PDB file of C-alpha atoms and ligand atoms in Angstrom:
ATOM      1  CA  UNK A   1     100.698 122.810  99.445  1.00  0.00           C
ATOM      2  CA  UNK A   2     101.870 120.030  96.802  1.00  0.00           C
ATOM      3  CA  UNK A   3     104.238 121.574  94.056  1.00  0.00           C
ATOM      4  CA  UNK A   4     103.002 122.245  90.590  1.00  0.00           C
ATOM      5  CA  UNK A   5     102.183 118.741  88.849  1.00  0.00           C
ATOM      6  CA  UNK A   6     104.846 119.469  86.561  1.00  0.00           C
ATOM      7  CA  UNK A   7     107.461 119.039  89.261  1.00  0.00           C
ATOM      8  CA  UNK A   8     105.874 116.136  91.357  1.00  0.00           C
ATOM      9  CA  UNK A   9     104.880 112.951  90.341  1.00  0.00           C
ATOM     10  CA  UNK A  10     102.503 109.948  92.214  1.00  0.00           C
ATOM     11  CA  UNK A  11     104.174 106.786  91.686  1.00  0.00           C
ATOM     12  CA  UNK A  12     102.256 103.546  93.248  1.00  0.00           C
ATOM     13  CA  UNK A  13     104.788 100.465  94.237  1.00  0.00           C
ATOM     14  CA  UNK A  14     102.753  97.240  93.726  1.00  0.00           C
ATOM     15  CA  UNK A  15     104.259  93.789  94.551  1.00  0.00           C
ATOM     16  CA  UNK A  16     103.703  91.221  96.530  1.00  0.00           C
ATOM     17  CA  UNK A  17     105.098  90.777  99.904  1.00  0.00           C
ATOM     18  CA  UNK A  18     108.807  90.208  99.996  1.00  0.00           C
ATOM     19  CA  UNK A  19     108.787  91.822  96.678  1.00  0.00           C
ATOM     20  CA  UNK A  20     111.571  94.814  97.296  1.00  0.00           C
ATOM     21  CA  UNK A  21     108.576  97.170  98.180  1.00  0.00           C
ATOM     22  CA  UNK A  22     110.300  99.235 100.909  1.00  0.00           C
ATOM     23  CA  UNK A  23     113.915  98.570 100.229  1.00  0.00           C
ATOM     24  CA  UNK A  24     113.092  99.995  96.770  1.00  0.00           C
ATOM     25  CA  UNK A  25     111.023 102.832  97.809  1.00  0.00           C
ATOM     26  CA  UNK A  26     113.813 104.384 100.435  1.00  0.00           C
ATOM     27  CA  UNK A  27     116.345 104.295  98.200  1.00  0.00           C
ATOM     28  CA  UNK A  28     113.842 105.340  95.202  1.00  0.00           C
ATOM     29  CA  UNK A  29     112.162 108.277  96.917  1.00  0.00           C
ATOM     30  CA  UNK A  30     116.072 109.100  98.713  1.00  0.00           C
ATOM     31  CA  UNK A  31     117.626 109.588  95.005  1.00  0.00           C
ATOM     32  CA  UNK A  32     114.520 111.495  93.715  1.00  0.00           C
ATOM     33  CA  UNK A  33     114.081 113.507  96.727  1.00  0.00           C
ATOM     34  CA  UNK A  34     110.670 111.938  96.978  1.00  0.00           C
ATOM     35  CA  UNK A  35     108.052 111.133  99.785  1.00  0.00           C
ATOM     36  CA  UNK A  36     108.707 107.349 100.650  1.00  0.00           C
ATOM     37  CA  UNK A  37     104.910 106.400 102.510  1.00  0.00           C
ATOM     38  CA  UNK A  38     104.312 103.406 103.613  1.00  0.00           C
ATOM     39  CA  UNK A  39     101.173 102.475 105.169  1.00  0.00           C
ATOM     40  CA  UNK A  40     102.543  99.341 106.444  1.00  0.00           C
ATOM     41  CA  UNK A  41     105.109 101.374 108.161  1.00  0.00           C
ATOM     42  CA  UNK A  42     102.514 104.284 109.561  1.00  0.00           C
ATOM     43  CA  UNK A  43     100.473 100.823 110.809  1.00  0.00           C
ATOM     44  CA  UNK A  44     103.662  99.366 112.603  1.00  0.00           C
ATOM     45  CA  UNK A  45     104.503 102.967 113.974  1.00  0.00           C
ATOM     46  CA  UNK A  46     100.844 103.173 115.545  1.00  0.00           C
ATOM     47  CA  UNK A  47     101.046  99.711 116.665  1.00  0.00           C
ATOM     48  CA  UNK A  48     104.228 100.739 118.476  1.00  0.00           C
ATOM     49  CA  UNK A  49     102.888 103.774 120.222  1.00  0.00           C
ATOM     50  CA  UNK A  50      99.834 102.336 121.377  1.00  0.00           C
ATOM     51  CA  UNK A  51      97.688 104.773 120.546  1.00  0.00           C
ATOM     52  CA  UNK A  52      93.733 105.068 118.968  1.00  0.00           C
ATOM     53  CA  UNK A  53      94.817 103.984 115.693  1.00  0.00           C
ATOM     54  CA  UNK A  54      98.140 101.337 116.374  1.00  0.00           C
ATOM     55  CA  UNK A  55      94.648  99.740 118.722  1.00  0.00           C
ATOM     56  CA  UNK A  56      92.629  99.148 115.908  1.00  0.00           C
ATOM     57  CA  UNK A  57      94.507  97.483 113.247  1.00  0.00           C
ATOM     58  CA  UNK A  58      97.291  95.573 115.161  1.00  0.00           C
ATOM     59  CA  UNK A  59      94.639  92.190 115.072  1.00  0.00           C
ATOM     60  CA  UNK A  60      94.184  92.753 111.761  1.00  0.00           C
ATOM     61  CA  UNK A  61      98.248  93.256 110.784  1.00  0.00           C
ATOM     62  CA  UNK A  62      98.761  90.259 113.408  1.00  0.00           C
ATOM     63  CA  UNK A  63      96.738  87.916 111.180  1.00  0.00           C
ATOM     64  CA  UNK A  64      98.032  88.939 107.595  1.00  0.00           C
ATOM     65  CA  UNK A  65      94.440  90.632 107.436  1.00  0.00           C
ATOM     66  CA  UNK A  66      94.144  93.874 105.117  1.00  0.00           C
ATOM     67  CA  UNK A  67      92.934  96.683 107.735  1.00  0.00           C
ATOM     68  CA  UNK A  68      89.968  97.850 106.566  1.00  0.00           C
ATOM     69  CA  UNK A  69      89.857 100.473 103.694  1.00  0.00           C
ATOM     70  CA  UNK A  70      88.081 103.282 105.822  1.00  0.00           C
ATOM     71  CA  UNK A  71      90.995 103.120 108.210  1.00  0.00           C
ATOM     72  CA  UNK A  72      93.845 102.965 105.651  1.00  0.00           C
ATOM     73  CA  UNK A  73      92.448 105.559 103.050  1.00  0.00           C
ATOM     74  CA  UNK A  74      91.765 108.540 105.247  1.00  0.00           C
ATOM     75  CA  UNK A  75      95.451 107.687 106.568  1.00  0.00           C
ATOM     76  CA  UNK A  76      96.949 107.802 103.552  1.00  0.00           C
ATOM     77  CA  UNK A  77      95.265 110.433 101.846  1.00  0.00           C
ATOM     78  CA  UNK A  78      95.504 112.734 104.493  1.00  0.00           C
ATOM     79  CA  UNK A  79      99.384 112.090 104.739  1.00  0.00           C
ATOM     80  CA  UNK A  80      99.533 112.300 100.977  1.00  0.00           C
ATOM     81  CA  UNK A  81      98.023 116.079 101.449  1.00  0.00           C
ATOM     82  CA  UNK A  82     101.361 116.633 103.702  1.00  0.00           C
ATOM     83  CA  UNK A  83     103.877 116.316 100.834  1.00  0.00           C
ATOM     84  CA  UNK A  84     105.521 119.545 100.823  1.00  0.00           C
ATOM     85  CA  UNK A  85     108.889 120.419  99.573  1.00  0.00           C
ATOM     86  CA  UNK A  86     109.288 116.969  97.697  1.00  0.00           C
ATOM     87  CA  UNK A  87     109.502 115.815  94.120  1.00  0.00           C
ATOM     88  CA  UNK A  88     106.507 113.490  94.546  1.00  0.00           C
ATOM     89  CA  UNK A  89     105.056 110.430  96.385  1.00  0.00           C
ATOM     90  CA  UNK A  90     105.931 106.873  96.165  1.00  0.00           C
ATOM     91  CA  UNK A  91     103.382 104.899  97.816  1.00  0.00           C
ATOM     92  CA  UNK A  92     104.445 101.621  99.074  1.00  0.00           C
ATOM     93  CA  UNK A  93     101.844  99.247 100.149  1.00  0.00           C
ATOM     94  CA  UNK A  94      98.531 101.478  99.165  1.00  0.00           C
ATOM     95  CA  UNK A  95      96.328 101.028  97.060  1.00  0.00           C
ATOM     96  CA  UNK A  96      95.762  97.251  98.280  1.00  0.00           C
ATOM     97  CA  UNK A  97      92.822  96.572  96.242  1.00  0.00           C
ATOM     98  CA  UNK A  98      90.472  97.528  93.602  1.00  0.00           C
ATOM     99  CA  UNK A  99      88.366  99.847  96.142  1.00  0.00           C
ATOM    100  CA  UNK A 100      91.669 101.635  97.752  1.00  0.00           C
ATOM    101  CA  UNK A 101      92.505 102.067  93.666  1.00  0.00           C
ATOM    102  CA  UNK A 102      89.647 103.967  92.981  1.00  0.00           C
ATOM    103  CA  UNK A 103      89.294 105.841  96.388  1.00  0.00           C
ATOM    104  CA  UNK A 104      93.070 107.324  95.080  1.00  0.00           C
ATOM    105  CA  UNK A 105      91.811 108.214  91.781  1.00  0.00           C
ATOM    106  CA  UNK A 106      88.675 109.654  92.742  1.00  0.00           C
ATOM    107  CA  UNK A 107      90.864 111.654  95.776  1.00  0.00           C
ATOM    108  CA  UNK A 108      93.265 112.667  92.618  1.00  0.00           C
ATOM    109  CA  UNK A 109      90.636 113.521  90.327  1.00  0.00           C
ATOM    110  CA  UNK A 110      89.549 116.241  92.610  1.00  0.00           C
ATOM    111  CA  UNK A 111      93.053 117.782  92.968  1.00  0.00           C
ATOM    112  CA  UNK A 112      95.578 119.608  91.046  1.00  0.00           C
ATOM    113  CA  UNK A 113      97.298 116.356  90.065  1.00  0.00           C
ATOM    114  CA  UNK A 114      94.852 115.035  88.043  1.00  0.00           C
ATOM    115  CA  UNK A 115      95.647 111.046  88.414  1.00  0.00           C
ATOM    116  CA  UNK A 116      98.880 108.721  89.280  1.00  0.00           C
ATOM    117  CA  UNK A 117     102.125 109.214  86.941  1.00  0.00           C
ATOM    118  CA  UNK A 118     103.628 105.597  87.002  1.00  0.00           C
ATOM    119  CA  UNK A 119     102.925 102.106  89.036  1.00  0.00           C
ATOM    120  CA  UNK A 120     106.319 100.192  89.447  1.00  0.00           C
ATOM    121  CA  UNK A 121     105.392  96.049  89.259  1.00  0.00           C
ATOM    122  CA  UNK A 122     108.435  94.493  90.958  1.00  0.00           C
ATOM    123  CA  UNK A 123     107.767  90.863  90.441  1.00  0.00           C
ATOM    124  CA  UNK A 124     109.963  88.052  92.292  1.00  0.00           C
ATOM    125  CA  UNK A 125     109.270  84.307  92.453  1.00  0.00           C
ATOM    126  CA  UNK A 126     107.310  82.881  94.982  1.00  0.00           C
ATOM    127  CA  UNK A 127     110.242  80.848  96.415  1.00  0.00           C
ATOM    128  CA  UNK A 128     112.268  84.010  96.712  1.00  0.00           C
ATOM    129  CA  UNK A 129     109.750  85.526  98.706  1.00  0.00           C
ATOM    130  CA  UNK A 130     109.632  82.926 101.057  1.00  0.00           C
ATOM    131  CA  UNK A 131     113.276  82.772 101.631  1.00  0.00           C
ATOM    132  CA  UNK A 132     113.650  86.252 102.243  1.00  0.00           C
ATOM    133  CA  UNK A 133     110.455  87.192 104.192  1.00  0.00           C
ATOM    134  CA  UNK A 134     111.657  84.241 107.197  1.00  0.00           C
ATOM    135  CA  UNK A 135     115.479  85.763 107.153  1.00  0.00           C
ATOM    136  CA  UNK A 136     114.504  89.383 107.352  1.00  0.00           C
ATOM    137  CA  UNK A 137     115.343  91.777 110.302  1.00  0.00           C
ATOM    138  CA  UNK A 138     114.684  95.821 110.425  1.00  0.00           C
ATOM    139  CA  UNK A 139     115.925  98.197 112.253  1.00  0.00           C
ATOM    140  CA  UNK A 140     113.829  99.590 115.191  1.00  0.00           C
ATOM    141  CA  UNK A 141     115.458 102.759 115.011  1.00  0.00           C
ATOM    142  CA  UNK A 142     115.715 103.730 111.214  1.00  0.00           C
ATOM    143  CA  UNK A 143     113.555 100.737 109.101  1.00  0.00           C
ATOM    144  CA  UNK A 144     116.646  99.148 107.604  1.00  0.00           C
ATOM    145  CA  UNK A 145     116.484  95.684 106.164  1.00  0.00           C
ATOM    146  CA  UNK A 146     118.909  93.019 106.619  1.00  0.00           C
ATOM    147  CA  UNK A 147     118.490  88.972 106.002  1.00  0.00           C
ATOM    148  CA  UNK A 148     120.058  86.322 108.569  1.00  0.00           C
ATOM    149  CA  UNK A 149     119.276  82.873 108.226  1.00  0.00           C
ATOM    150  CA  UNK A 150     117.966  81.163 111.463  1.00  0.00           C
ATOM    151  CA  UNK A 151     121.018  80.422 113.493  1.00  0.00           C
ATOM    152  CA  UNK A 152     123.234  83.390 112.441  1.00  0.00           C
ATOM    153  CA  UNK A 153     124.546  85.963 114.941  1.00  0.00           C
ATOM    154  CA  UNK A 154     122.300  88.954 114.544  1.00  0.00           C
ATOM    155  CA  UNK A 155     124.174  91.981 115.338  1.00  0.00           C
ATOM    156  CA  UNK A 156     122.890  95.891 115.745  1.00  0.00           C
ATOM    157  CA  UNK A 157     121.874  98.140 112.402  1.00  0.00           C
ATOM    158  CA  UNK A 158     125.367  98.951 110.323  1.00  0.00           C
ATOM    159  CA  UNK A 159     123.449 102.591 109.511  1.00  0.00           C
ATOM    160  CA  UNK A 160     122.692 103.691 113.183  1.00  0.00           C
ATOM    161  CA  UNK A 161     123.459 100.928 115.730  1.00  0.00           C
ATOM    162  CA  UNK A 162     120.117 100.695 116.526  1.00  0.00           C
ATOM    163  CA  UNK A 163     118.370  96.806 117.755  1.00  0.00           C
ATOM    164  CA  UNK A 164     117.567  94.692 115.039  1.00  0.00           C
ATOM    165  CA  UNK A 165     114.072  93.154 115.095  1.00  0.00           C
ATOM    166  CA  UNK A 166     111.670  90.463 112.987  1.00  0.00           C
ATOM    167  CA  UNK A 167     108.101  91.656 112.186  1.00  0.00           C
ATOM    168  CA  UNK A 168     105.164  89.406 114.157  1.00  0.00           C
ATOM    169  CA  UNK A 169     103.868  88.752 110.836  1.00  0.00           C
ATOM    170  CA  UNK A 170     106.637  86.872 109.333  1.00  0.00           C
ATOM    171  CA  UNK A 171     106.196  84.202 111.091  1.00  0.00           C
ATOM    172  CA  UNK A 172     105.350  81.423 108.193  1.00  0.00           C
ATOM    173  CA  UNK A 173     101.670  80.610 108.610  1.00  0.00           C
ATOM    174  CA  UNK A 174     101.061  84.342 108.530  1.00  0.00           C
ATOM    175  CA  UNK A 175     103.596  85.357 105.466  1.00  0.00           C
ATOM    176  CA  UNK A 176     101.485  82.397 103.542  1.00  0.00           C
ATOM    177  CA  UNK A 177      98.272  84.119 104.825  1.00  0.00           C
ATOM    178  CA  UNK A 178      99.635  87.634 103.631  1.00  0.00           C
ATOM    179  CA  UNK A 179     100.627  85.668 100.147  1.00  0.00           C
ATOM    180  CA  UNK A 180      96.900  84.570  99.655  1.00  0.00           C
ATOM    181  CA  UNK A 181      95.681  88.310 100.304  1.00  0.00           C
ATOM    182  CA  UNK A 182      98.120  89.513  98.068  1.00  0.00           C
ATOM    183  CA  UNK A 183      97.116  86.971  94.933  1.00  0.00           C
ATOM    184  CA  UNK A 184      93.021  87.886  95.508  1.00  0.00           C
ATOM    185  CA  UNK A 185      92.883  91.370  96.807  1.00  0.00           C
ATOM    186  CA  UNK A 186      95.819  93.352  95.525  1.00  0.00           C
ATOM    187  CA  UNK A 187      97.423  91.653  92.263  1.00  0.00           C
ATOM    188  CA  UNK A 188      94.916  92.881  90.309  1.00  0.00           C
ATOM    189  CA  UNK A 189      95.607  96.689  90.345  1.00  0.00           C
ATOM    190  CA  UNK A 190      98.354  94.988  88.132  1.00  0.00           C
ATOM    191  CA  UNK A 191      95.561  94.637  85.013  1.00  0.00           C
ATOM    192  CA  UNK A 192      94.037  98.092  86.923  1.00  0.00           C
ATOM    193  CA  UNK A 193      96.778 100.123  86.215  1.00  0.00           C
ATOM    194  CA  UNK A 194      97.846  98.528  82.857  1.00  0.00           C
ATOM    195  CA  UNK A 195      94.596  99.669  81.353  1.00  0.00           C
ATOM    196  CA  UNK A 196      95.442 103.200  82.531  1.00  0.00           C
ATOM    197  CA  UNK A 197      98.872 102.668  80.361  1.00  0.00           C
ATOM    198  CA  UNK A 198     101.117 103.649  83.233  1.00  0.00           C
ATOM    199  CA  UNK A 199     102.253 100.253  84.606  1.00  0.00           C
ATOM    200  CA  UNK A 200     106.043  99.073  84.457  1.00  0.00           C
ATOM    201  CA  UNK A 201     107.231  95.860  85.004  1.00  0.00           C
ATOM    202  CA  UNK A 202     110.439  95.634  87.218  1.00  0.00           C
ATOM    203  CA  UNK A 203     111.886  92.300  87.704  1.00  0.00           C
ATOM    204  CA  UNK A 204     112.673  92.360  91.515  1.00  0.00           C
ATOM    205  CA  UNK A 205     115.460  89.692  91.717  1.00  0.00           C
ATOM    206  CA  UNK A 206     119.353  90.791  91.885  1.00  0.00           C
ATOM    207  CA  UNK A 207     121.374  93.499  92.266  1.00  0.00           C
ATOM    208  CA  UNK A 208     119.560  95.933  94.665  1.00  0.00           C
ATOM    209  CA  UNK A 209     121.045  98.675  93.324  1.00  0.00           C
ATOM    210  CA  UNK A 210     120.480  97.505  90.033  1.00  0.00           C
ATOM    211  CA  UNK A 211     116.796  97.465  90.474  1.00  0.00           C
ATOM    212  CA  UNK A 212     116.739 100.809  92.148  1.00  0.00           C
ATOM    213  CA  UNK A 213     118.291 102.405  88.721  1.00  0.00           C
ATOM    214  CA  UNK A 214     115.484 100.455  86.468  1.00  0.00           C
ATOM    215  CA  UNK A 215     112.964 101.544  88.870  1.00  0.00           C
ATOM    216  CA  UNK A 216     114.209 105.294  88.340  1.00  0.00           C
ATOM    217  CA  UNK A 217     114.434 105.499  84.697  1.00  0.00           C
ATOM    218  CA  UNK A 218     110.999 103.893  84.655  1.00  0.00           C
ATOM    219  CA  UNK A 219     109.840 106.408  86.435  1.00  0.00           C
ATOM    220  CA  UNK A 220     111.971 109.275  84.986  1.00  0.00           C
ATOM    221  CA  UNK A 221     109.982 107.754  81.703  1.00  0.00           C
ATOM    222  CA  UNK A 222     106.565 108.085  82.948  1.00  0.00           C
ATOM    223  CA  UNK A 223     104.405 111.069  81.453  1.00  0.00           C
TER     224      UNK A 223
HETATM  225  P1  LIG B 301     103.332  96.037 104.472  1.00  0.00           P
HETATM  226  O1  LIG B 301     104.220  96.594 105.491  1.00  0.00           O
HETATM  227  O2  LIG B 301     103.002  96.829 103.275  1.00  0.00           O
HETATM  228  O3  LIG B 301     103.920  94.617 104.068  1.00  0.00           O
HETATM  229  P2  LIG B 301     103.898  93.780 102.710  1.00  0.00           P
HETATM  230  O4  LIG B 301     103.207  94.301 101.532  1.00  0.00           O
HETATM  231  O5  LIG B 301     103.468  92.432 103.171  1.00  0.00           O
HETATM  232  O6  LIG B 301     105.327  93.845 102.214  1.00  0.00           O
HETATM  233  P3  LIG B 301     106.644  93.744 103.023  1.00  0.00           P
HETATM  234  O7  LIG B 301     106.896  95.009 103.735  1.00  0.00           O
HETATM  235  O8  LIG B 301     106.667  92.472 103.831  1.00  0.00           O
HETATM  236  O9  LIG B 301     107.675  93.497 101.815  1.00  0.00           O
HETATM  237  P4  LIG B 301     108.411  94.557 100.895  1.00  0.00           P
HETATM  238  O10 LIG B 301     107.924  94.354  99.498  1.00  0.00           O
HETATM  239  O11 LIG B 301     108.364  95.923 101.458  1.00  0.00           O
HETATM  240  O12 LIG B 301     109.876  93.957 100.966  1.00  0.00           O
HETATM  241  P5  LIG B 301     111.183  94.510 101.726  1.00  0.00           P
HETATM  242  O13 LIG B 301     111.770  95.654 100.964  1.00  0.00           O
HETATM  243  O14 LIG B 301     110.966  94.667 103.166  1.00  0.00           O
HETATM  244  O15 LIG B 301     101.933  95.622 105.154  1.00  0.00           O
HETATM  245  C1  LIG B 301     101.901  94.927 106.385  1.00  0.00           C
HETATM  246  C2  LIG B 301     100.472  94.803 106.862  1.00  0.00           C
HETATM  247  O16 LIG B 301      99.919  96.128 107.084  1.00  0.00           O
HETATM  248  C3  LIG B 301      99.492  94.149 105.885  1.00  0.00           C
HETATM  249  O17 LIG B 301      99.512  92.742 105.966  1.00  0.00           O
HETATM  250  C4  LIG B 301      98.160  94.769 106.334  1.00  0.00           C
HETATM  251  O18 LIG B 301      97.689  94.140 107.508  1.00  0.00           O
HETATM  252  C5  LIG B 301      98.553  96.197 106.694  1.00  0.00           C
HETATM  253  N1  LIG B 301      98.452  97.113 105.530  1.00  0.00           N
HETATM  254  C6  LIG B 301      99.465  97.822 104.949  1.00  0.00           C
HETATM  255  N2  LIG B 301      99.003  98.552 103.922  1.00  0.00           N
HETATM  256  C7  LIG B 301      97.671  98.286 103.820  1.00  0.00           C
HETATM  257  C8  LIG B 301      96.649  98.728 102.940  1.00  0.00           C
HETATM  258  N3  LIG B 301      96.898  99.590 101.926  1.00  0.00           N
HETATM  259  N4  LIG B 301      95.391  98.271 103.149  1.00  0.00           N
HETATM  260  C9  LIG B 301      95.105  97.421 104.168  1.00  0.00           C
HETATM  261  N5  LIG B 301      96.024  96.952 105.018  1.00  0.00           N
HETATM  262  C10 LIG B 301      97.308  97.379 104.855  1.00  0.00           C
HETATM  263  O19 LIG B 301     112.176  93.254 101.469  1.00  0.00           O
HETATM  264  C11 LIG B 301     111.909  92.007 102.095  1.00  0.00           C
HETATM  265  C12 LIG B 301     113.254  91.355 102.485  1.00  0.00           C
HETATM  266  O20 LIG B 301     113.963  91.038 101.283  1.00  0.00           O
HETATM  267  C13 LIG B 301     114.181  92.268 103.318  1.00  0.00           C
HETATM  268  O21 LIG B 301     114.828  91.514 104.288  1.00  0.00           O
HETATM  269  C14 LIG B 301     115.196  92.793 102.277  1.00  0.00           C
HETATM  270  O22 LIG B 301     116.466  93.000 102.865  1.00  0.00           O
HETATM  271  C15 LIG B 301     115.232  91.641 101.266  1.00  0.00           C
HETATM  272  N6  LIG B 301     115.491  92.100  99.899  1.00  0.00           N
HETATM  273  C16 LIG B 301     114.964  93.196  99.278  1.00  0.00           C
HETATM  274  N7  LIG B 301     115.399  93.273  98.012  1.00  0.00           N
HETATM  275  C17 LIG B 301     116.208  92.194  97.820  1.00  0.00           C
HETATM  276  C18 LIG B 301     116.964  91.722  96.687  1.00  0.00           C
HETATM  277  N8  LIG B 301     116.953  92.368  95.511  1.00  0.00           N
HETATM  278  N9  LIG B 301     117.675  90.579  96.833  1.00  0.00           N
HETATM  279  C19 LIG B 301     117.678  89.900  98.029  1.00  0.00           C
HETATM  280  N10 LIG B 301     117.006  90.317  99.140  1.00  0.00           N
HETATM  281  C20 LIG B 301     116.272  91.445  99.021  1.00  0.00           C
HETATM  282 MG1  LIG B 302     107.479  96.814 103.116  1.00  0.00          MG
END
């Protein structure tokens, strides 16, 4: 059971890859005491264990591919359904096109919650993205981001000690790949959810914490 829609609001990160996505999101959802779901993280966890699911999309995730959306929505939705105890959703990576878009509406039509609150735009520069997609390194244990440049000692997580790690698909000729799905496929929900009236623009360079206080108020601000 979600909490009353008074008390919990759906809040949709969109940006492209590189953008801030996830780093935003955990801190976001932590202060907020929201559900941080990523379906780029479920993915990688799947991929990890091997199992039925991790199977069928790690070509796809491999190549900078978009999973298909019969896979991805019934993930997320049915995750989405799990949401107890929390002040609402932030959903990082999903929807990743104009079909995913309206499979959430139509899913949130049909519920108490009516429809998404907010969708946070964190835009960065293309360069930026670049730069930080090649230097990044997570956490296996706890999803941390850090950035060392090629050549740098790479020590363990500063959080939890755990092994750092880069992701398969930031190598470059798949981060350009992923840049090209982004531009066709996904960076028009950002005219999608203008129309609605519930889009805000973060700019994504700076300060992280910074950003992480603009992204709350904007969302503190949403109806
Ligand atoms: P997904 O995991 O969603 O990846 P993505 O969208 O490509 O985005 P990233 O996770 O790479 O970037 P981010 O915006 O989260 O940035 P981050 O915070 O890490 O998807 C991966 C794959 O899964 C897809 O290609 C697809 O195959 C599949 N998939 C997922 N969802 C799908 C869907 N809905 N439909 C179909 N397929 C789907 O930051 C990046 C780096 O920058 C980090 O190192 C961080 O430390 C650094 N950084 C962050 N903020 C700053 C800052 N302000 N200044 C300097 N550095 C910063
Ligand atoms: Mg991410």
């Amino acid at each position: 059971m979600l909490l009353a829609k008074a008390d919990f609001k759906i809040v949709v990160f969109l940006g492209a890859p590189g953008a801030g996505k996830g780093t935003q999101a955990a801190l976001v959802a932590q202060e907020m005491q929201m559900l941080h779901l990523s379906s780029g993280d479920l993915f990688r966890r799947a991929v990890e264990r091997g199992d039925e699911l991790g199977l069928k999309v790690k070509a796809f995730m491999e190549c900078g591919a978009l999973v298909p959306d019969e896979i991805t929505t019934q993930m997320v939705l049915d995750r989405l359904s799990q949401s107890i105890d929390r002040r609402g959703v932030i959903l990082d990576g999903f929807p990743r096109n104009l079909a995913q878009a309206e499979s959430l509406d139509n899913a949130l039509a049909h519920s108490a919650y009516e429809r998404a609150d907010a969708a946070i735009y964190i835009s960065v520069e293309q360069e930026e993205l670049v730069r930080r997609l090649s230097s990044r390194w997570l956490c296996r244990l706890c999803q941390t981001p850090y950035n060392y440049r090629h050549g740098d000692a790479v020590p363990a997580c500063a959080k939890c000690g755990g092994e750092l790690y880069q992701r398969a698909d930031d190598a470059p000729q798949t981060v350009m790949r992923r840049l090209e799905v982004y531009f066709k496929d996904t960076a028009p929900l950002i005219e999608y959810y203008k129309q609605r009236g519930i889009l805000a623009e973060i700019d994504g360079s700076g300060d992280v914490a910074g950003i992480a206080a603009r992204i709350v108020k904007a969302i503190g601000d949403s109806k």
